[in-house]
Amino acid sequence: MSTPVELDDLQHQLGSVLIGAGTLVTIRTIEGLGQPPLRTADVEPPGEDGLWLGTDYYSGRTLRIDAAITKSGDFAGVLDQLAALQDDADTAAVRGQGGTTMDLRLKFPGRQTRVVHGRLRKMNPDVTQGIHGYIPLDVEFQAQDHLYYADEPDSASMPLGSLTEGGITFALMFPFTIAGEASAIARPGYLQVDGTASTWPVLRVTGPCANPSIVHVGSGRTLTVQTTLTAGEWVEIDTRPGWRTVLRENGGSAPLAPTSRIDEFVLTPGLNEIRWSATDPTLTSTLAVTWWPAYKAL
């Protein structure tokens, strides 16, 4: 995974193209940065005043960018820039199958770079002033969910035998103290998750082992993969919206146990405990957890 380009304040990136401050694409405004659209289940009760408020769900965030390409006197240059802005969206990797996305990276003063995942839905130019090197743009980017994500992921690795380490050594010397916070003893399996919203992790088990089972202790959610891995083989559970796959290193899939809910296995902001088990007499298999901190607002 390559390191993302560092963005300046008010400079953004659509796919691989930089836009905003210091680029050929000036931005007048970006709409849709606040509360995302809602899908409500409100009901008007018959025969009485008021409204019964049902469950609310957020739709995917829609960002609208009022922009313009400016390159004085260079009609060909602004058309080349327009083509570049459309290029990343027009690939099999983005639009060739369901669930795949491209990134819109946003950098505002006082904030780290935030990322929304989605697809380009509109790139409408007005070329009437193109001869002067100026093309206004109406851009619409449809995100797959309502959240903003950190630019780069966090990760942790846990050996299968980690829970057997440590313990109490006798004879005890009094007085002794038991740490109340897991982070105080740096115990494997505890993840400090930044952000303000729950986020979906990518979990990779590397063999040799059979039937690995991963538990998020706080919620009790468990994912069990019914497969056998030899040394060096792996299975990856991607719980992210739009993906939600269980894939082997050879490109094939692996089944989850019927009780496993991949859509509900999330990490919450703060300290999370992950435990896992598998059949592995060698105790050499490992679990790698990767996640992108998520934010409800910029």
mmCIF file of C-alpha atoms in Angstrom:
data_model
loop_
_atom_site.group_PDB
_atom_site.id
_atom_site.type_symbol
_atom_site.label_atom_id
_atom_site.label_comp_id
_atom_site.label_asym_id
_atom_site.label_seq_id
_atom_site.Cartn_x
_atom_site.Cartn_y
_atom_site.Cartn_z
ATOM 1 C CA MET A 1 0.000 0.000 0.000
ATOM 2 C CA SER A 2 1.570 3.283 -1.109
ATOM 3 C CA THR A 3 1.741 6.279 1.212
ATOM 4 C CA PRO A 4 -0.885 8.911 0.288
ATOM 5 C CA VAL A 5 0.280 12.297 -0.987
ATOM 6 C CA GLU A 6 0.376 14.837 1.844
ATOM 7 C CA LEU A 7 -2.290 17.485 1.248
ATOM 8 C CA ASP A 8 -2.090 21.187 2.078
ATOM 9 C CA ASP A 9 -5.003 22.959 3.771
ATOM 10 C CA LEU A 10 -7.977 23.334 1.399
ATOM 11 C CA GLN A 11 -6.316 20.989 -1.071
ATOM 12 C CA HIS A 12 -8.228 17.821 -1.854
ATOM 13 C CA GLN A 13 -7.796 14.763 -4.070
ATOM 14 C CA LEU A 14 -10.359 13.133 -6.344
ATOM 15 C CA GLY A 15 -9.012 9.722 -7.268
ATOM 16 C CA SER A 16 -5.410 10.458 -8.254
ATOM 17 C CA VAL A 17 -5.932 14.124 -9.188
ATOM 18 C CA LEU A 18 -5.225 16.990 -6.797
ATOM 19 C CA ILE A 19 -7.861 19.724 -6.709
ATOM 20 C CA GLY A 20 -8.354 22.892 -4.700
ATOM 21 C CA ALA A 21 -5.595 25.129 -3.316
ATOM 22 C CA GLY A 22 -2.450 25.235 -5.434
ATOM 23 C CA THR A 23 -3.916 23.284 -8.376
ATOM 24 C CA LEU A 24 -5.554 23.992 -11.735
ATOM 25 C CA VAL A 25 -8.953 23.168 -10.225
ATOM 26 C CA THR A 26 -10.269 25.960 -8.028
ATOM 27 C CA ILE A 27 -13.141 25.140 -5.662
ATOM 28 C CA ARG A 28 -15.883 27.622 -4.860
ATOM 29 C CA THR A 29 -17.785 25.445 -2.407
ATOM 30 C CA ILE A 30 -18.370 21.849 -1.302
ATOM 31 C CA GLU A 31 -21.907 20.924 -0.277
ATOM 32 C CA GLY A 32 -22.989 17.864 1.679
ATOM 33 C CA LEU A 33 -20.371 17.990 4.449
ATOM 34 C CA GLY A 34 -22.922 18.176 7.272
ATOM 35 C CA GLN A 35 -25.673 15.770 8.264
ATOM 36 C CA PRO A 36 -26.159 13.126 5.568
ATOM 37 C CA PRO A 37 -29.568 12.255 4.079
ATOM 38 C CA LEU A 38 -31.875 10.204 6.284
ATOM 39 C CA ARG A 39 -34.043 7.188 5.563
ATOM 40 C CA THR A 40 -36.829 7.459 8.115
ATOM 41 C CA ALA A 41 -39.659 5.212 9.204
ATOM 42 C CA ASP A 42 -41.882 7.987 10.583
ATOM 43 C CA VAL A 43 -45.609 7.239 10.639
ATOM 44 C CA GLU A 44 -48.585 9.589 10.998
ATOM 45 C CA PRO A 45 -50.894 7.901 13.526
ATOM 46 C CA PRO A 46 -54.502 7.731 12.312
ATOM 47 C CA GLY A 47 -57.093 9.695 14.260
ATOM 48 C CA GLU A 48 -54.686 11.791 16.323
ATOM 49 C CA ASP A 49 -52.164 14.583 16.101
ATOM 50 C CA GLY A 50 -48.440 14.147 16.064
ATOM 51 C CA LEU A 51 -45.996 11.771 14.465
ATOM 52 C CA TRP A 52 -44.653 8.392 15.501
ATOM 53 C CA LEU A 53 -40.902 8.611 15.019
ATOM 54 C CA GLY A 54 -39.457 5.395 13.690
ATOM 55 C CA THR A 55 -35.903 4.170 13.292
ATOM 56 C CA ASP A 56 -33.610 6.518 11.353
ATOM 57 C CA TYR A 57 -30.917 5.290 8.968
ATOM 58 C CA TYR A 58 -28.307 7.373 7.215
ATOM 59 C CA SER A 59 -28.030 7.139 3.460
ATOM 60 C CA GLY A 60 -24.712 7.462 1.699
ATOM 61 C CA ARG A 61 -23.301 10.969 1.853
ATOM 62 C CA THR A 62 -23.539 12.978 -1.404
ATOM 63 C CA LEU A 63 -20.858 15.637 -1.906
ATOM 64 C CA ARG A 64 -21.402 18.352 -4.525
ATOM 65 C CA ILE A 65 -18.389 20.387 -5.620
ATOM 66 C CA ASP A 66 -18.729 23.715 -7.409
ATOM 67 C CA ALA A 67 -15.357 24.088 -9.152
ATOM 68 C CA ALA A 68 -13.593 25.365 -12.240
ATOM 69 C CA ILE A 69 -10.526 24.413 -14.242
ATOM 70 C CA THR A 70 -8.357 27.438 -14.964
ATOM 71 C CA LYS A 71 -5.315 27.535 -17.245
ATOM 72 C CA SER A 72 -5.184 30.912 -18.929
ATOM 73 C CA GLY A 73 -5.494 30.776 -22.706
ATOM 74 C CA ASP A 74 -4.921 27.013 -22.898
ATOM 75 C CA PHE A 75 -8.067 25.281 -24.173
ATOM 76 C CA ALA A 76 -6.235 21.979 -24.700
ATOM 77 C CA GLY A 77 -4.760 22.174 -21.210
ATOM 78 C CA VAL A 78 -8.091 22.559 -19.450
ATOM 79 C CA LEU A 79 -9.574 19.743 -21.543
ATOM 80 C CA ASP A 80 -6.651 17.502 -20.556
ATOM 81 C CA GLN A 81 -7.326 18.301 -16.893
ATOM 82 C CA LEU A 82 -11.029 17.517 -17.392
ATOM 83 C CA ALA A 83 -10.122 14.154 -18.908
ATOM 84 C CA ALA A 84 -7.813 13.369 -15.977
ATOM 85 C CA LEU A 85 -10.589 14.097 -13.471
ATOM 86 C CA GLN A 86 -12.835 11.546 -15.200
ATOM 87 C CA ASP A 87 -10.198 8.905 -15.773
ATOM 88 C CA ASP A 88 -10.075 7.154 -12.363
ATOM 89 C CA ALA A 89 -13.850 6.695 -12.299
ATOM 90 C CA ASP A 90 -13.801 5.036 -15.724
ATOM 91 C CA THR A 91 -11.912 1.889 -14.744
ATOM 92 C CA ALA A 92 -12.943 -1.698 -14.159
ATOM 93 C CA ALA A 93 -11.450 -1.494 -10.665
ATOM 94 C CA VAL A 94 -14.010 1.170 -9.715
ATOM 95 C CA ARG A 95 -17.147 0.535 -11.788
ATOM 96 C CA GLY A 96 -16.534 -3.017 -12.956
ATOM 97 C CA GLN A 97 -18.341 -4.703 -10.076
ATOM 98 C CA GLY A 98 -20.617 -3.990 -7.162
ATOM 99 C CA GLY A 99 -19.129 -2.537 -3.994
ATOM 100 C CA THR A 100 -15.906 -1.161 -5.471
ATOM 101 C CA THR A 101 -15.091 2.507 -4.857
ATOM 102 C CA MET A 102 -12.624 5.315 -5.402
ATOM 103 C CA ASP A 103 -11.509 7.879 -2.820
ATOM 104 C CA LEU A 104 -12.180 11.546 -2.273
ATOM 105 C CA ARG A 105 -9.620 12.907 0.189
ATOM 106 C CA LEU A 106 -10.423 16.152 2.006
ATOM 107 C CA LYS A 107 -8.036 18.447 3.918
ATOM 108 C CA PHE A 108 -9.438 21.340 5.927
ATOM 109 C CA PRO A 109 -7.510 23.631 8.302
ATOM 110 C CA GLY A 110 -7.187 22.232 11.816
ATOM 111 C CA ARG A 111 -8.046 18.680 10.731
ATOM 112 C CA GLN A 112 -6.147 15.659 9.517
ATOM 113 C CA THR A 113 -6.979 14.428 6.024
ATOM 114 C CA ARG A 114 -10.335 12.651 5.922
ATOM 115 C CA VAL A 115 -11.458 10.195 3.246
ATOM 116 C CA VAL A 116 -14.855 9.278 1.815
ATOM 117 C CA HIS A 117 -15.225 6.155 -0.310
ATOM 118 C CA GLY A 118 -17.624 6.179 -3.240
ATOM 119 C CA ARG A 119 -18.023 6.884 -6.919
ATOM 120 C CA LEU A 120 -18.077 9.886 -9.218
ATOM 121 C CA ARG A 121 -21.688 10.423 -10.279
ATOM 122 C CA LYS A 122 -21.437 13.708 -12.161
ATOM 123 C CA MET A 123 -18.701 15.665 -13.922
ATOM 124 C CA ASN A 124 -20.596 18.313 -15.885
ATOM 125 C CA PRO A 125 -18.377 20.943 -17.591
ATOM 126 C CA ASP A 126 -19.389 24.205 -19.268
ATOM 127 C CA VAL A 127 -16.902 24.609 -22.125
ATOM 128 C CA THR A 128 -18.298 27.871 -23.549
ATOM 129 C CA GLN A 129 -15.346 29.799 -22.086
ATOM 130 C CA GLY A 130 -12.804 27.073 -22.741
ATOM 131 C CA ILE A 131 -11.030 29.177 -25.386
ATOM 132 C CA HIS A 132 -9.960 31.440 -22.537
ATOM 133 C CA GLY A 133 -8.672 28.493 -20.499
ATOM 134 C CA TYR A 134 -11.636 28.418 -18.109
ATOM 135 C CA ILE A 135 -14.178 25.588 -17.641
ATOM 136 C CA PRO A 136 -16.704 25.663 -14.742
ATOM 137 C CA LEU A 137 -17.501 22.222 -13.309
ATOM 138 C CA ASP A 138 -20.473 20.713 -11.503
ATOM 139 C CA VAL A 139 -19.142 17.642 -9.688
ATOM 140 C CA GLU A 140 -21.110 15.095 -7.666
ATOM 141 C CA PHE A 141 -19.470 12.345 -5.601
ATOM 142 C CA GLN A 142 -21.663 9.639 -4.061
ATOM 143 C CA ALA A 143 -20.181 8.062 -0.918
ATOM 144 C CA GLN A 144 -21.181 4.526 0.047
ATOM 145 C CA ASP A 145 -21.879 5.566 3.659
ATOM 146 C CA HIS A 146 -22.138 8.676 5.828
ATOM 147 C CA LEU A 147 -18.745 8.502 7.559
ATOM 148 C CA TYR A 148 -15.370 10.148 7.096
ATOM 149 C CA TYR A 149 -12.345 7.867 7.488
ATOM 150 C CA ALA A 150 -8.740 8.379 8.506
ATOM 151 C CA ASP A 151 -6.269 8.655 5.658
ATOM 152 C CA GLU A 152 -4.208 5.664 6.756
ATOM 153 C CA PRO A 153 -5.155 2.516 8.695
ATOM 154 C CA ASP A 154 -4.090 1.293 12.105
ATOM 155 C CA SER A 155 -3.187 -2.354 12.627
ATOM 156 C CA ALA A 156 -2.244 -4.913 15.254
ATOM 157 C CA SER A 157 -1.064 -8.524 15.166
ATOM 158 C CA MET A 158 -1.883 -11.213 17.707
ATOM 159 C CA PRO A 159 -0.256 -14.651 17.959
ATOM 160 C CA LEU A 160 -2.558 -17.506 18.829
ATOM 161 C CA GLY A 161 -0.653 -18.269 22.030
ATOM 162 C CA SER A 162 -0.739 -14.716 23.407
ATOM 163 C CA LEU A 163 -3.368 -15.433 26.036
ATOM 164 C CA THR A 164 -1.193 -18.121 27.599
ATOM 165 C CA GLU A 165 1.580 -15.641 28.338
ATOM 166 C CA GLY A 166 1.955 -13.933 31.711
ATOM 167 C CA GLY A 167 0.115 -15.162 34.801
ATOM 168 C CA ILE A 168 1.057 -15.013 38.494
ATOM 169 C CA THR A 169 4.371 -16.155 39.902
ATOM 170 C CA PHE A 170 4.470 -17.625 43.387
ATOM 171 C CA ALA A 171 5.455 -16.859 46.056
ATOM 172 C CA LEU A 172 3.554 -13.566 46.053
ATOM 173 C CA MET A 173 5.048 -10.503 47.707
ATOM 174 C CA PHE A 174 2.508 -8.316 49.502
ATOM 175 C CA PRO A 175 1.194 -5.742 48.877
ATOM 176 C CA PHE A 176 0.638 -6.301 45.130
ATOM 177 C CA THR A 177 -1.452 -4.333 42.585
ATOM 178 C CA ILE A 178 -3.679 -5.625 39.794
ATOM 179 C CA ALA A 179 -3.830 -3.161 36.883
ATOM 180 C CA GLY A 180 -7.384 -2.040 36.189
ATOM 181 C CA GLU A 181 -6.716 -0.907 32.625
ATOM 182 C CA ALA A 182 -5.715 -3.404 29.969
ATOM 183 C CA SER A 183 -3.618 -0.725 28.275
ATOM 184 C CA ALA A 184 -1.515 -0.416 31.401
ATOM 185 C CA ILE A 185 -0.050 -3.865 30.860
ATOM 186 C CA ALA A 186 -0.003 -3.774 27.037
ATOM 187 C CA ARG A 187 -1.768 -7.116 26.853
ATOM 188 C CA PRO A 188 -2.093 -8.530 23.329
ATOM 189 C CA GLY A 189 -5.636 -8.410 22.015
ATOM 190 C CA TYR A 190 -6.471 -4.895 23.162
ATOM 191 C CA LEU A 191 -6.878 -2.303 20.421
ATOM 192 C CA GLN A 192 -7.060 1.458 20.973
ATOM 193 C CA VAL A 193 -9.411 2.720 18.258
ATOM 194 C CA ASP A 194 -9.437 6.427 17.435
ATOM 195 C CA GLY A 195 -12.357 8.291 15.884
ATOM 196 C CA THR A 196 -15.924 9.134 16.889
ATOM 197 C CA ALA A 197 -17.828 6.315 15.151
ATOM 198 C CA SER A 198 -17.678 2.540 14.968
ATOM 199 C CA THR A 199 -15.570 1.143 12.171
ATOM 200 C CA TRP A 200 -15.381 -2.169 10.342
ATOM 201 C CA PRO A 201 -12.057 -4.062 10.485
ATOM 202 C CA VAL A 202 -10.238 -6.345 8.070
ATOM 203 C CA LEU A 203 -9.175 -9.565 9.828
ATOM 204 C CA ARG A 204 -6.506 -11.872 8.402
ATOM 205 C CA VAL A 205 -5.612 -15.241 9.942
ATOM 206 C CA THR A 206 -2.375 -16.829 8.764
ATOM 207 C CA GLY A 207 -1.922 -20.582 9.299
ATOM 208 C CA PRO A 208 -1.228 -23.270 10.180
ATOM 209 C CA CYS A 209 -4.577 -23.665 11.896
ATOM 210 C CA ALA A 210 -8.147 -24.865 11.440
ATOM 211 C CA ASN A 211 -11.530 -23.229 12.061
ATOM 212 C CA PRO A 212 -10.327 -19.879 13.451
ATOM 213 C CA SER A 213 -12.865 -18.067 15.618
ATOM 214 C CA ILE A 214 -12.569 -14.335 16.389
ATOM 215 C CA VAL A 215 -14.528 -12.660 19.203
ATOM 216 C CA HIS A 216 -15.146 -8.977 19.888
ATOM 217 C CA VAL A 217 -15.433 -9.273 23.657
ATOM 218 C CA GLY A 218 -17.386 -6.067 24.277
ATOM 219 C CA SER A 219 -20.268 -7.003 21.990
ATOM 220 C CA GLY A 220 -19.896 -10.783 22.021
ATOM 221 C CA ARG A 221 -19.946 -10.867 18.216
ATOM 222 C CA THR A 222 -18.071 -13.866 16.840
ATOM 223 C CA LEU A 223 -16.790 -14.743 13.378
ATOM 224 C CA THR A 224 -15.847 -18.375 12.782
ATOM 225 C CA VAL A 225 -14.320 -19.443 9.474
ATOM 226 C CA GLN A 226 -14.830 -23.087 8.560
ATOM 227 C CA THR A 227 -11.548 -23.774 6.802
ATOM 228 C CA THR A 228 -8.108 -25.311 7.286
ATOM 229 C CA LEU A 229 -4.917 -23.358 6.616
ATOM 230 C CA THR A 230 -1.447 -24.807 6.188
ATOM 231 C CA ALA A 231 1.682 -22.836 7.085
ATOM 232 C CA GLY A 232 1.751 -19.607 5.071
ATOM 233 C CA GLU A 233 -1.849 -19.843 3.873
ATOM 234 C CA TRP A 234 -4.301 -17.201 5.037
ATOM 235 C CA VAL A 235 -7.946 -16.250 5.090
ATOM 236 C CA GLU A 236 -9.106 -12.624 5.182
ATOM 237 C CA ILE A 237 -12.456 -11.427 6.514
ATOM 238 C CA ASP A 238 -13.301 -7.976 5.182
ATOM 239 C CA THR A 239 -16.231 -6.611 7.203
ATOM 240 C CA ARG A 240 -16.340 -3.181 5.515
ATOM 241 C CA PRO A 241 -19.606 -2.031 3.880
ATOM 242 C CA GLY A 242 -19.572 -2.718 0.170
ATOM 243 C CA TRP A 243 -17.067 -5.557 0.552
ATOM 244 C CA ARG A 244 -17.974 -8.076 3.277
ATOM 245 C CA THR A 245 -16.011 -10.963 1.825
ATOM 246 C CA VAL A 246 -14.181 -13.996 3.189
ATOM 247 C CA LEU A 247 -11.315 -14.810 0.832
ATOM 248 C CA ARG A 248 -8.395 -17.208 0.774
ATOM 249 C CA GLU A 249 -4.880 -16.395 -0.453
ATOM 250 C CA ASN A 250 -5.626 -18.304 -3.683
ATOM 251 C CA GLY A 251 -8.599 -16.063 -4.509
ATOM 252 C CA GLY A 252 -11.204 -18.588 -3.414
ATOM 253 C CA SER A 253 -13.780 -18.054 -0.704
ATOM 254 C CA ALA A 254 -14.246 -19.707 2.668
ATOM 255 C CA PRO A 255 -17.530 -20.259 4.536
ATOM 256 C CA LEU A 256 -18.470 -18.569 7.780
ATOM 257 C CA ALA A 257 -20.366 -20.427 10.479
ATOM 258 C CA PRO A 258 -24.139 -19.786 10.279
ATOM 259 C CA THR A 259 -24.087 -17.756 13.507
ATOM 260 C CA SER A 260 -21.427 -15.341 12.225
ATOM 261 C CA ARG A 261 -22.731 -11.833 11.406
ATOM 262 C CA ILE A 262 -20.072 -10.112 9.328
ATOM 263 C CA ASP A 263 -22.137 -6.904 9.112
ATOM 264 C CA GLU A 264 -22.275 -6.498 12.913
ATOM 265 C CA PHE A 265 -18.619 -7.120 13.718
ATOM 266 C CA VAL A 266 -17.413 -3.573 14.415
ATOM 267 C CA LEU A 267 -14.755 -1.841 16.492
ATOM 268 C CA THR A 268 -16.007 0.985 18.699
ATOM 269 C CA PRO A 269 -14.115 4.185 19.589
ATOM 270 C CA GLY A 270 -11.854 3.574 22.583
ATOM 271 C CA LEU A 271 -10.427 0.329 23.921
ATOM 272 C CA ASN A 272 -11.562 -2.905 22.221
ATOM 273 C CA GLU A 273 -10.663 -6.439 23.239
ATOM 274 C CA ILE A 274 -10.284 -9.081 20.539
ATOM 275 C CA ARG A 275 -9.820 -12.769 21.387
ATOM 276 C CA TRP A 276 -9.361 -15.583 18.944
ATOM 277 C CA SER A 277 -8.937 -19.334 18.963
ATOM 278 C CA ALA A 278 -8.166 -22.068 16.451
ATOM 279 C CA THR A 279 -6.887 -25.618 16.255
ATOM 280 C CA ASP A 280 -3.117 -25.196 16.008
ATOM 281 C CA PRO A 281 -0.763 -27.557 17.917
ATOM 282 C CA THR A 282 2.216 -25.397 16.874
ATOM 283 C CA LEU A 283 0.834 -22.101 18.317
ATOM 284 C CA THR A 284 2.465 -20.271 15.399
ATOM 285 C CA SER A 285 -0.600 -18.956 13.549
ATOM 286 C CA THR A 286 -1.398 -15.253 13.804
ATOM 287 C CA LEU A 287 -4.295 -12.826 13.503
ATOM 288 C CA ALA A 288 -3.751 -9.391 11.938
ATOM 289 C CA VAL A 289 -6.411 -6.702 12.475
ATOM 290 C CA THR A 290 -6.511 -3.601 10.258
ATOM 291 C CA TRP A 291 -8.972 -0.735 10.662
ATOM 292 C CA TRP A 292 -9.543 2.835 9.527
ATOM 293 C CA PRO A 293 -10.701 5.179 12.313
ATOM 294 C CA ALA A 294 -14.103 6.616 11.407
ATOM 295 C CA TYR A 295 -15.598 10.025 12.150
ATOM 296 C CA LYS A 296 -19.205 11.214 12.175
ATOM 297 C CA ALA A 297 -18.205 14.736 11.183
ATOM 298 C CA LEU A 298 -15.217 16.609 9.808
#
